[in-house]
Short mmCIF file of N, CA and C and ligand atoms in Angstrom, two decimals:
data_model
loop_
_atom_site.label_atom_id
_atom_site.label_comp_id
_atom_site.label_asym_id
_atom_site.label_seq_id
_atom_site.Cartn_x
_atom_site.Cartn_y
_atom_site.Cartn_z
N MET A 8 2.33 4.38 12.01
CA MET A 8 1.21 4.95 11.39
C MET A 8 -0.23 4.33 10.77
N ARG A 9 -0.98 3.56 11.17
CA ARG A 9 -1.92 3.06 10.31
C ARG A 9 -2.50 2.99 9.62
N ARG A 10 -2.77 3.33 8.39
CA ARG A 10 -3.46 4.43 6.88
C ARG A 10 -3.94 3.21 6.03
N ALA A 11 -4.79 4.05 5.69
CA ALA A 11 -5.59 3.35 4.32
C ALA A 11 -6.20 3.90 3.31
N VAL A 12 -6.55 3.31 2.22
CA VAL A 12 -7.06 4.32 1.15
C VAL A 12 -8.59 3.11 0.78
N CYS A 13 -9.05 4.04 0.93
CA CYS A 13 -10.35 3.88 -0.15
C CYS A 13 -10.76 4.41 -1.25
N PRO A 14 -11.20 3.41 -2.35
CA PRO A 14 -10.76 4.09 -3.53
C PRO A 14 -12.33 4.46 -4.50
N GLY A 15 -12.39 4.79 -5.67
CA GLY A 15 -13.87 5.26 -5.89
C GLY A 15 -13.84 6.21 -6.83
N SER A 16 -14.81 5.53 -7.70
CA SER A 16 -15.03 7.14 -8.94
C SER A 16 -16.25 8.68 -8.54
N PHE A 17 -16.51 7.63 -7.36
CA PHE A 17 -17.14 8.77 -6.22
C PHE A 17 -18.32 10.09 -6.88
N ASP A 18 -18.43 9.12 -8.04
CA ASP A 18 -19.61 10.56 -9.13
C ASP A 18 -20.62 9.81 -8.96
N PRO A 19 -21.08 11.13 -7.72
CA PRO A 19 -20.66 11.46 -6.76
C PRO A 19 -21.04 10.77 -5.42
N VAL A 20 -20.15 11.49 -4.84
CA VAL A 20 -20.43 10.93 -3.25
C VAL A 20 -22.23 10.06 -2.40
N THR A 21 -21.96 9.52 -2.11
CA THR A 21 -23.19 8.89 -1.72
C THR A 21 -23.33 8.68 -0.27
N ASN A 22 -24.47 9.48 0.44
CA ASN A 22 -24.53 8.38 2.04
C ASN A 22 -24.38 7.36 2.38
N GLY A 23 -23.80 6.47 0.85
CA GLY A 23 -23.79 4.74 1.73
C GLY A 23 -21.88 5.11 1.87
N HIS A 24 -21.30 5.86 0.74
CA HIS A 24 -20.28 6.03 0.57
C HIS A 24 -19.23 6.71 2.04
N VAL A 25 -20.32 7.69 2.88
CA VAL A 25 -19.86 8.12 3.81
C VAL A 25 -19.99 7.39 4.67
N ASP A 26 -20.96 6.79 4.66
CA ASP A 26 -20.92 6.09 6.00
C ASP A 26 -20.00 5.06 6.04
N VAL A 27 -19.48 4.47 4.72
CA VAL A 27 -18.13 3.29 5.08
C VAL A 27 -17.13 4.27 5.14
N ILE A 28 -16.79 5.05 4.42
CA ILE A 28 -16.00 6.22 4.65
C ILE A 28 -15.81 6.52 6.73
N THR A 29 -16.70 6.79 6.93
CA THR A 29 -17.03 7.18 8.15
C THR A 29 -16.34 6.36 9.66
N ARG A 30 -16.37 4.84 8.52
CA ARG A 30 -16.86 3.92 9.78
C ARG A 30 -14.82 3.22 9.75
N ALA A 31 -14.70 3.18 8.09
CA ALA A 31 -13.49 2.91 7.92
C ALA A 31 -12.54 3.89 8.94
N ALA A 32 -11.97 5.71 9.54
CA ALA A 32 -11.76 5.95 9.38
C ALA A 32 -10.85 5.52 11.23
N ALA A 33 -12.46 5.22 11.19
CA ALA A 33 -12.24 5.17 13.30
C ALA A 33 -11.35 4.01 13.60
N LEU A 34 -10.92 2.87 12.23
CA LEU A 34 -10.41 1.78 12.64
C LEU A 34 -9.04 1.91 12.27
N TYR A 35 -8.49 3.19 11.24
CA TYR A 35 -7.25 3.76 11.27
C TYR A 35 -6.92 5.07 11.70
N ASP A 36 -5.01 5.13 11.27
CA ASP A 36 -4.62 6.52 11.84
C ASP A 36 -5.28 7.44 10.85
N GLU A 37 -5.46 7.07 9.56
CA GLU A 37 -5.60 7.61 8.30
C GLU A 37 -5.87 7.14 7.20
N LEU A 38 -7.21 7.38 7.44
CA LEU A 38 -7.79 6.87 5.40
C LEU A 38 -7.45 8.09 4.32
N VAL A 39 -7.30 7.57 3.01
CA VAL A 39 -7.15 8.48 2.25
C VAL A 39 -8.51 8.25 1.21
N VAL A 40 -9.41 9.24 1.21
CA VAL A 40 -10.53 8.80 -0.35
C VAL A 40 -9.95 9.11 -1.64
N ALA A 41 -9.60 8.58 -2.11
CA ALA A 41 -8.77 8.10 -3.41
C ALA A 41 -9.59 8.23 -4.79
N VAL A 42 -9.59 9.06 -5.25
CA VAL A 42 -10.79 8.75 -6.64
C VAL A 42 -9.95 9.07 -7.68
N LEU A 43 -10.58 7.91 -8.23
CA LEU A 43 -9.69 7.06 -9.95
C LEU A 43 -10.28 8.51 -10.46
N VAL A 44 -8.88 9.08 -11.33
CA VAL A 44 -8.94 9.62 -12.78
C VAL A 44 -8.63 8.62 -13.56
N ASN A 45 -10.42 8.47 -15.35
CA ASN A 45 -10.12 7.97 -15.79
C ASN A 45 -10.44 8.56 -16.71
N PRO A 46 -9.24 8.44 -17.80
CA PRO A 46 -9.70 8.94 -18.77
C PRO A 46 -10.03 8.99 -19.73
N GLY A 47 -10.74 7.24 -20.10
CA GLY A 47 -11.96 6.84 -20.87
C GLY A 47 -13.10 7.04 -20.53
N LYS A 48 -13.22 7.57 -19.44
CA LYS A 48 -15.16 7.87 -19.06
C LYS A 48 -14.85 8.72 -18.18
N ALA A 49 -15.71 9.70 -19.16
CA ALA A 49 -15.86 11.54 -17.89
C ALA A 49 -17.11 11.07 -17.75
N GLY A 50 -17.48 11.62 -16.19
CA GLY A 50 -18.28 11.29 -15.44
C GLY A 50 -19.38 12.61 -15.58
N LEU A 51 -20.19 12.47 -14.40
CA LEU A 51 -20.71 13.77 -14.21
C LEU A 51 -20.62 15.12 -14.18
N PHE A 52 -19.44 14.53 -13.10
CA PHE A 52 -18.64 15.36 -12.13
C PHE A 52 -17.27 15.28 -12.81
N SER A 53 -16.36 17.09 -12.46
CA SER A 53 -14.77 16.32 -12.89
C SER A 53 -14.22 15.98 -11.37
N VAL A 54 -13.77 15.44 -11.37
CA VAL A 54 -12.64 14.66 -10.36
C VAL A 54 -12.37 16.54 -9.53
N GLU A 55 -11.94 17.39 -10.12
CA GLU A 55 -11.64 18.77 -8.84
C GLU A 55 -13.38 18.39 -8.51
N GLU A 56 -14.18 18.38 -8.82
CA GLU A 56 -15.27 18.90 -8.47
C GLU A 56 -15.84 17.87 -7.26
N ARG A 57 -15.63 16.05 -7.38
CA ARG A 57 -15.90 14.81 -7.22
C ARG A 57 -15.00 15.52 -5.80
N MET A 58 -13.58 15.55 -5.74
CA MET A 58 -12.57 15.49 -4.69
C MET A 58 -13.29 16.76 -3.42
N ALA A 59 -14.12 17.59 -3.97
CA ALA A 59 -14.48 19.35 -3.45
C ALA A 59 -15.66 18.76 -2.09
N LEU A 60 -16.64 17.66 -3.25
CA LEU A 60 -17.64 17.46 -2.51
C LEU A 60 -17.29 16.55 -1.39
N LEU A 61 -16.56 15.84 -1.97
CA LEU A 61 -16.12 14.56 -0.84
C LEU A 61 -15.75 15.41 0.33
N ARG A 62 -14.50 16.33 0.46
CA ARG A 62 -14.18 16.94 1.38
C ARG A 62 -15.12 17.74 2.36
N GLU A 63 -16.07 18.03 2.25
CA GLU A 63 -17.33 18.75 1.93
C GLU A 63 -18.16 17.45 2.81
N ALA A 64 -18.13 16.68 2.79
CA ALA A 64 -19.39 15.10 3.10
C ALA A 64 -18.63 15.01 4.18
N VAL A 65 -17.02 14.77 4.56
CA VAL A 65 -16.64 14.12 5.18
C VAL A 65 -15.52 15.59 6.55
N ALA A 66 -15.73 16.46 6.07
CA ALA A 66 -15.48 17.79 6.89
C ALA A 66 -15.32 17.46 8.53
N ASP A 67 -15.98 16.40 9.26
CA ASP A 67 -16.38 16.38 10.37
C ASP A 67 -15.15 15.22 10.91
N VAL A 68 -14.70 15.21 9.74
CA VAL A 68 -13.86 13.43 10.15
C VAL A 68 -12.65 13.51 10.20
N PRO A 69 -11.77 14.05 10.77
CA PRO A 69 -10.65 14.56 11.12
C PRO A 69 -9.57 13.73 10.61
N ASN A 70 -9.61 12.53 10.60
CA ASN A 70 -8.29 11.50 9.98
C ASN A 70 -8.86 10.84 8.66
N VAL A 71 -9.42 11.84 7.87
CA VAL A 71 -9.76 11.54 6.55
C VAL A 71 -9.09 12.70 5.29
N THR A 72 -8.79 12.62 4.80
CA THR A 72 -7.89 13.04 3.08
C THR A 72 -8.15 12.25 2.12
N VAL A 73 -8.64 13.80 1.02
CA VAL A 73 -8.88 12.91 -0.11
C VAL A 73 -7.90 13.55 -0.83
N ASP A 74 -7.93 12.43 -2.41
CA ASP A 74 -6.42 12.44 -3.00
C ASP A 74 -7.45 12.19 -4.21
N SER A 75 -6.23 11.44 -5.52
CA SER A 75 -6.76 11.23 -6.55
C SER A 75 -6.01 10.33 -7.18
N PHE A 76 -5.73 9.30 -8.32
CA PHE A 76 -4.99 8.86 -8.36
C PHE A 76 -5.07 8.63 -9.92
N GLN A 77 -4.21 7.77 -10.74
CA GLN A 77 -4.12 7.33 -11.90
C GLN A 77 -3.52 6.68 -12.00
N GLY A 78 -4.16 5.57 -12.86
CA GLY A 78 -3.61 4.22 -13.37
C GLY A 78 -3.45 2.85 -11.98
N LEU A 79 -2.68 2.44 -11.88
CA LEU A 79 -3.12 1.28 -11.13
C LEU A 79 -2.80 1.51 -9.77
N LEU A 80 -4.26 1.16 -8.41
CA LEU A 80 -3.89 1.42 -7.33
C LEU A 80 -3.23 0.89 -6.80
N VAL A 81 -3.06 -0.79 -6.60
CA VAL A 81 -1.44 -0.89 -5.95
C VAL A 81 -0.49 -0.19 -6.54
N ASP A 82 0.15 0.24 -7.51
CA ASP A 82 1.05 2.12 -7.91
C ASP A 82 0.48 2.94 -6.59
N TYR A 83 -0.80 3.72 -6.15
CA TYR A 83 -0.84 4.62 -5.67
C TYR A 83 -0.63 4.00 -4.46
N CYS A 84 -0.88 3.02 -4.01
CA CYS A 84 -0.32 2.39 -2.21
C CYS A 84 0.82 1.74 -1.99
N ARG A 85 1.61 1.63 -3.34
CA ARG A 85 3.26 1.28 -3.18
C ARG A 85 3.57 2.52 -2.31
N ALA A 86 3.51 3.60 -3.61
CA ALA A 86 4.25 4.98 -3.54
C ALA A 86 3.30 5.76 -2.51
N ASN A 87 2.41 5.75 -1.94
CA ASN A 87 2.77 6.43 -0.61
C ASN A 87 1.63 5.80 0.61
N ASP A 88 2.94 4.90 0.32
CA ASP A 88 2.78 3.86 1.46
C ASP A 88 2.00 3.42 2.42
N VAL A 89 0.39 2.79 1.68
CA VAL A 89 -0.27 2.32 1.88
C VAL A 89 -0.50 0.94 2.10
N PRO A 90 -1.10 0.12 3.18
CA PRO A 90 -0.59 -1.54 2.61
C PRO A 90 -1.72 -1.80 2.92
N VAL A 91 -3.31 -1.14 3.09
CA VAL A 91 -4.64 -1.47 2.76
C VAL A 91 -5.55 -1.22 1.94
N ILE A 92 -6.60 -1.78 1.79
CA ILE A 92 -7.46 -1.12 0.75
C ILE A 92 -9.08 -1.05 1.41
N VAL A 93 -9.33 -0.63 1.73
CA VAL A 93 -11.10 -0.39 2.03
C VAL A 93 -12.11 -0.21 0.80
N LYS A 94 -13.01 -1.44 0.71
CA LYS A 94 -14.45 -1.49 0.38
C LYS A 94 -15.24 -1.46 0.69
N GLY A 95 -16.42 -0.78 0.18
CA GLY A 95 -17.89 -1.34 1.12
C GLY A 95 -18.36 -2.33 0.37
N LEU A 96 -19.32 -3.19 0.83
CA LEU A 96 -20.33 -3.75 -0.14
C LEU A 96 -21.70 -3.79 0.35
N ARG A 97 -22.44 -3.86 -0.41
CA ARG A 97 -23.62 -3.36 -0.13
C ARG A 97 -24.42 -4.58 -0.31
N ALA A 98 -23.66 -5.92 -1.29
CA ALA A 98 -24.49 -7.29 -1.48
C ALA A 98 -23.88 -8.37 -1.44
N VAL A 99 -24.75 -9.28 -1.61
CA VAL A 99 -23.26 -10.81 -2.12
C VAL A 99 -23.16 -10.41 -3.58
N SER A 100 -23.79 -9.81 -4.45
CA SER A 100 -23.63 -9.32 -6.66
C SER A 100 -22.37 -8.60 -6.53
N ASP A 101 -21.78 -7.72 -5.21
CA ASP A 101 -20.65 -6.83 -5.01
C ASP A 101 -19.59 -7.93 -4.68
N PHE A 102 -19.92 -8.63 -4.27
CA PHE A 102 -18.73 -9.89 -3.44
C PHE A 102 -17.91 -10.16 -4.40
N GLU A 103 -18.45 -10.58 -5.85
CA GLU A 103 -17.49 -11.68 -6.48
C GLU A 103 -16.35 -10.40 -7.21
N TYR A 104 -17.19 -9.79 -7.57
CA TYR A 104 -16.07 -8.72 -8.16
C TYR A 104 -14.87 -8.41 -7.85
N GLU A 105 -14.62 -8.26 -6.32
CA GLU A 105 -14.36 -6.69 -4.94
C GLU A 105 -13.32 -8.05 -4.70
N LEU A 106 -14.26 -9.66 -4.57
CA LEU A 106 -13.16 -10.76 -4.45
C LEU A 106 -11.82 -10.53 -5.09
N GLN A 107 -12.87 -10.73 -6.79
CA GLN A 107 -11.03 -10.49 -7.55
C GLN A 107 -10.01 -9.73 -7.36
N MET A 108 -10.65 -8.36 -7.37
CA MET A 108 -10.34 -7.25 -7.62
C MET A 108 -8.79 -7.78 -5.79
N ALA A 109 -9.47 -7.82 -5.16
CA ALA A 109 -9.09 -8.16 -4.12
C ALA A 109 -8.11 -9.58 -4.05
N GLN A 110 -7.48 -10.12 -4.22
CA GLN A 110 -7.00 -11.09 -4.87
C GLN A 110 -6.06 -10.76 -5.52
N MET A 111 -6.61 -9.50 -6.24
CA MET A 111 -5.05 -10.16 -7.66
C MET A 111 -4.50 -8.56 -6.72
N ASN A 112 -5.35 -7.49 -6.23
CA ASN A 112 -4.26 -6.51 -5.16
C ASN A 112 -3.00 -7.24 -4.35
N ARG A 113 -3.19 -8.54 -3.76
CA ARG A 113 -3.05 -8.67 -2.98
C ARG A 113 -1.29 -9.61 -3.90
N GLU A 114 -2.01 -10.25 -5.21
CA GLU A 114 -0.76 -10.63 -5.42
C GLU A 114 0.15 -9.42 -6.67
N LEU A 115 -0.53 -8.76 -6.85
CA LEU A 115 0.51 -7.48 -7.48
C LEU A 115 1.06 -6.57 -6.39
N ALA A 116 0.70 -6.63 -5.22
CA ALA A 116 1.76 -5.95 -3.83
C ALA A 116 1.24 -6.21 -2.59
N GLY A 117 0.92 -7.48 -2.48
CA GLY A 117 0.91 -7.58 -0.84
C GLY A 117 -0.49 -6.90 -0.33
N VAL A 118 -0.85 -5.95 -1.35
CA VAL A 118 -1.49 -4.82 -0.57
C VAL A 118 -3.26 -5.52 -0.23
N GLU A 119 -3.51 -5.19 1.42
CA GLU A 119 -4.72 -6.37 1.49
C GLU A 119 -5.93 -5.45 1.40
N THR A 120 -7.60 -6.17 1.19
CA THR A 120 -8.74 -5.42 1.55
C THR A 120 -9.43 -5.78 2.63
N LEU A 121 -9.59 -5.14 3.15
CA LEU A 121 -10.55 -4.47 4.37
C LEU A 121 -12.10 -4.36 4.39
N PHE A 122 -12.86 -5.37 4.03
CA PHE A 122 -14.95 -5.27 3.26
C PHE A 122 -14.86 -4.76 4.59
N VAL A 123 -15.64 -4.17 4.43
CA VAL A 123 -17.01 -2.98 5.70
C VAL A 123 -18.22 -2.96 4.75
N PRO A 124 -19.02 -4.30 5.56
CA PRO A 124 -20.37 -4.29 4.48
C PRO A 124 -21.34 -2.25 4.95
N THR A 125 -22.09 -2.05 3.96
CA THR A 125 -22.38 -1.15 4.51
C THR A 125 -23.93 -1.48 5.28
N ALA A 126 -24.00 0.08 6.13
CA ALA A 126 -25.28 0.05 6.98
C ALA A 126 -26.76 -0.56 6.06
N PRO A 127 -27.93 -1.13 6.11
CA PRO A 127 -28.94 -1.78 5.64
C PRO A 127 -29.30 -0.22 4.85
N GLN A 128 -30.07 1.04 6.05
CA GLN A 128 -30.07 1.61 5.14
C GLN A 128 -29.48 2.08 4.41
N VAL A 129 -28.61 2.42 3.92
CA VAL A 129 -27.60 2.52 2.85
C VAL A 129 -27.19 1.66 1.64
N GLY A 130 -28.00 0.22 2.25
CA GLY A 130 -27.56 -0.82 1.32
C GLY A 130 -27.81 -0.61 -0.14
N HIS A 131 -28.94 -0.09 -0.60
CA HIS A 131 -29.48 0.16 -1.97
C HIS A 131 -28.90 1.33 -2.54
N LEU A 132 -27.71 1.80 -2.79
CA LEU A 132 -27.77 3.46 -3.35
C LEU A 132 -26.62 3.59 -3.99
N SER A 133 -26.62 3.46 -4.96
CA SER A 133 -25.46 3.96 -5.99
C SER A 133 -25.53 5.17 -6.20
N SER A 134 -24.14 5.52 -6.67
CA SER A 134 -23.93 7.03 -7.61
C SER A 134 -24.24 6.91 -9.09
N SER A 135 -24.88 5.83 -9.68
CA SER A 135 -25.45 6.02 -10.65
C SER A 135 -26.83 5.74 -11.20
N LEU A 136 -28.03 5.19 -9.90
CA LEU A 136 -28.97 5.03 -9.77
C LEU A 136 -29.11 6.54 -8.94
N VAL A 137 -28.45 7.19 -7.85
CA VAL A 137 -28.99 8.60 -7.92
C VAL A 137 -28.88 8.95 -9.28
N LYS A 138 -27.76 9.38 -9.72
CA LYS A 138 -27.71 10.32 -11.09
C LYS A 138 -29.06 9.88 -11.94
N GLN A 139 -29.75 8.49 -11.55
CA GLN A 139 -30.38 8.44 -13.23
C GLN A 139 -31.80 9.19 -12.09
N ILE A 140 -32.36 9.04 -11.06
CA ILE A 140 -33.30 9.90 -10.37
C ILE A 140 -33.41 11.27 -10.17
N ALA A 141 -31.97 11.76 -10.06
CA ALA A 141 -31.40 13.02 -9.58
C ALA A 141 -32.23 13.89 -11.85
N THR A 142 -31.57 12.92 -12.58
CA THR A 142 -31.90 13.55 -13.80
C THR A 142 -33.64 14.04 -14.61
N PHE A 143 -34.04 12.90 -13.69
CA PHE A 143 -35.60 12.64 -14.37
C PHE A 143 -35.79 13.66 -13.15
N GLY A 144 -35.04 14.93 -11.98
CA GLY A 144 -36.30 15.00 -11.47
C GLY A 144 -36.51 14.59 -10.12
N GLY A 145 -36.55 13.06 -9.96
CA GLY A 145 -36.88 12.46 -8.83
C GLY A 145 -35.98 13.63 -7.46
N ASP A 146 -36.67 12.86 -6.42
CA ASP A 146 -35.75 13.49 -4.97
C ASP A 146 -34.65 13.21 -4.39
N VAL A 147 -33.71 13.06 -4.51
CA VAL A 147 -32.41 12.07 -3.86
C VAL A 147 -31.48 12.91 -2.24
N SER A 148 -32.51 14.07 -2.28
CA SER A 148 -32.70 15.13 -1.04
C SER A 148 -31.65 13.52 0.29
N GLY A 149 -32.29 13.01 0.76
CA GLY A 149 -31.96 11.29 1.25
C GLY A 149 -31.41 11.23 1.29
N LEU A 150 -30.58 10.69 -0.17
CA LEU A 150 -29.53 10.26 -1.11
C LEU A 150 -28.24 10.39 -0.61
N VAL A 151 -28.32 11.56 -0.92
CA VAL A 151 -26.91 12.01 -1.06
C VAL A 151 -26.56 13.09 0.29
N PRO A 152 -25.39 13.67 0.64
CA PRO A 152 -24.74 14.45 1.56
C PRO A 152 -25.38 16.12 0.60
N LYS A 153 -26.00 17.31 1.73
CA LYS A 153 -26.55 18.53 1.09
C LYS A 153 -26.13 18.84 0.08
N ALA A 154 -24.67 19.30 -0.05
CA ALA A 154 -23.95 19.82 -0.79
C ALA A 154 -24.32 18.48 -2.18
N VAL A 155 -23.98 17.76 -2.31
CA VAL A 155 -24.25 16.79 -3.34
C VAL A 155 -25.86 17.28 -4.04
N HIS A 156 -26.95 17.14 -2.83
CA HIS A 156 -27.68 17.30 -3.73
C HIS A 156 -27.77 19.15 -4.47
N GLU A 157 -27.98 20.01 -3.79
CA GLU A 157 -27.64 20.89 -4.67
C GLU A 157 -26.90 21.24 -5.39
N ARG A 158 -25.66 20.02 -5.77
CA ARG A 158 -25.50 20.07 -7.11
C ARG A 158 -25.68 19.53 -8.41
N LEU A 159 -26.72 18.85 -7.82
CA LEU A 159 -26.76 18.11 -8.84
C LEU A 159 -28.54 18.34 -8.96
N THR A 160 -28.77 18.92 -8.64
CA THR A 160 -30.45 20.20 -8.70
C THR A 160 -30.15 20.87 -9.65
N ALA A 161 -28.45 22.10 -9.42
CA ALA A 161 -28.52 23.45 -9.65
C ALA A 161 -27.93 22.21 -11.88
N HIS A 162 -26.97 21.02 -11.21
CA HIS A 162 -26.53 20.46 -12.80
C HIS A 162 -28.43 20.79 -14.09
N ARG A 163 -29.45 19.64 -13.06
CA ARG A 163 -30.26 19.22 -13.91
C ARG A 163 -30.77 20.74 -14.11
N GLU A 164 -30.96 21.78 -13.37
CA GLU A 164 -31.21 23.18 -13.68
C GLU A 164 -30.85 23.49 -15.21
N ALA A 165 -29.31 23.37 -15.34
CA ALA A 165 -28.49 24.50 -16.15
C ALA A 165 -28.81 23.18 -17.70
N GLY A 166 -29.26 21.85 -17.49
CA GLY A 166 -29.39 21.27 -18.43
C GLY A 166 -31.11 21.49 -18.89
N ALA A 167 -32.11 21.94 -18.45
CA ALA A 167 -33.82 21.72 -18.36
C ALA A 167 -33.98 22.60 -20.12
O1 PNS B 395 -16.38 2.99 -7.56
P1 PNS B 395 -15.71 2.34 -8.51
O2 PNS B 395 -15.49 3.06 -10.18
O3 PNS B 395 -16.54 1.20 -8.32
O4 PNS B 395 -14.27 2.04 -8.20
C1 PNS B 395 -14.01 1.26 -8.44
C2 PNS B 395 -11.67 1.39 -8.37
C3 PNS B 395 -11.48 2.62 -8.70
C4 PNS B 395 -11.96 0.67 -7.05
C5 PNS B 395 -11.42 0.01 -9.28
O5 PNS B 395 -11.92 0.23 -10.59
C6 PNS B 395 -9.97 0.60 -9.21
O6 PNS B 395 -9.23 -0.13 -8.17
N1 PNS B 395 -9.07 1.11 -10.22
C7 PNS B 395 -8.22 1.67 -10.59
C8 PNS B 395 -7.12 0.61 -11.79
C9 PNS B 395 -6.68 -0.53 -10.49
O7 PNS B 395 -5.85 -1.27 -9.82
N2 PNS B 395 -6.98 -1.84 -11.29
C10 PNS B 395 -6.89 -2.74 -11.70
C11 PNS B 395 -7.48 -3.58 -10.09
S1 PNS B 395 -7.14 -5.76 -9.32
#
């Protein structure tokens, strides 16, 4: 069985993530989307909320599962028998850091990295920009899955 992991913060999942996840899922028997638990960095959404939003966003892709992990990604890969990491690349600016991590993960544990170039229509998206725009009342309905849009709106209204 060919398995891969698509790791990230997903705070929150955007249409760019969904693009990469959907296309990567077509290449493997199982794609695990793994949300990083980062005790040093509180996100806008809890890890449980991020996972729930991810599950909803990819509900129509049957071979995608959603999980979380803490610590080194390669330790998660080893423990779960996952030989490949999938990462989306939006622009050349992503590449330098992603290349470094890919080389390090291969050195640490022999885990390979597959880069998926994002579709041009979503290449400008990032979770942080989406959060910033939503915080100030901008329209992000075309940038994120419906459930994420609803949660961002609720979040803004609660804080207003
Ligand atoms: O969505 P992000 O925040 O860009 O995702 C970054 C992530 C989670 C993929 C990266 O920070 C990561 O792999 N963290 C786990 C810790 C780790 O393995 N660090 C060594 C990388 S060589």
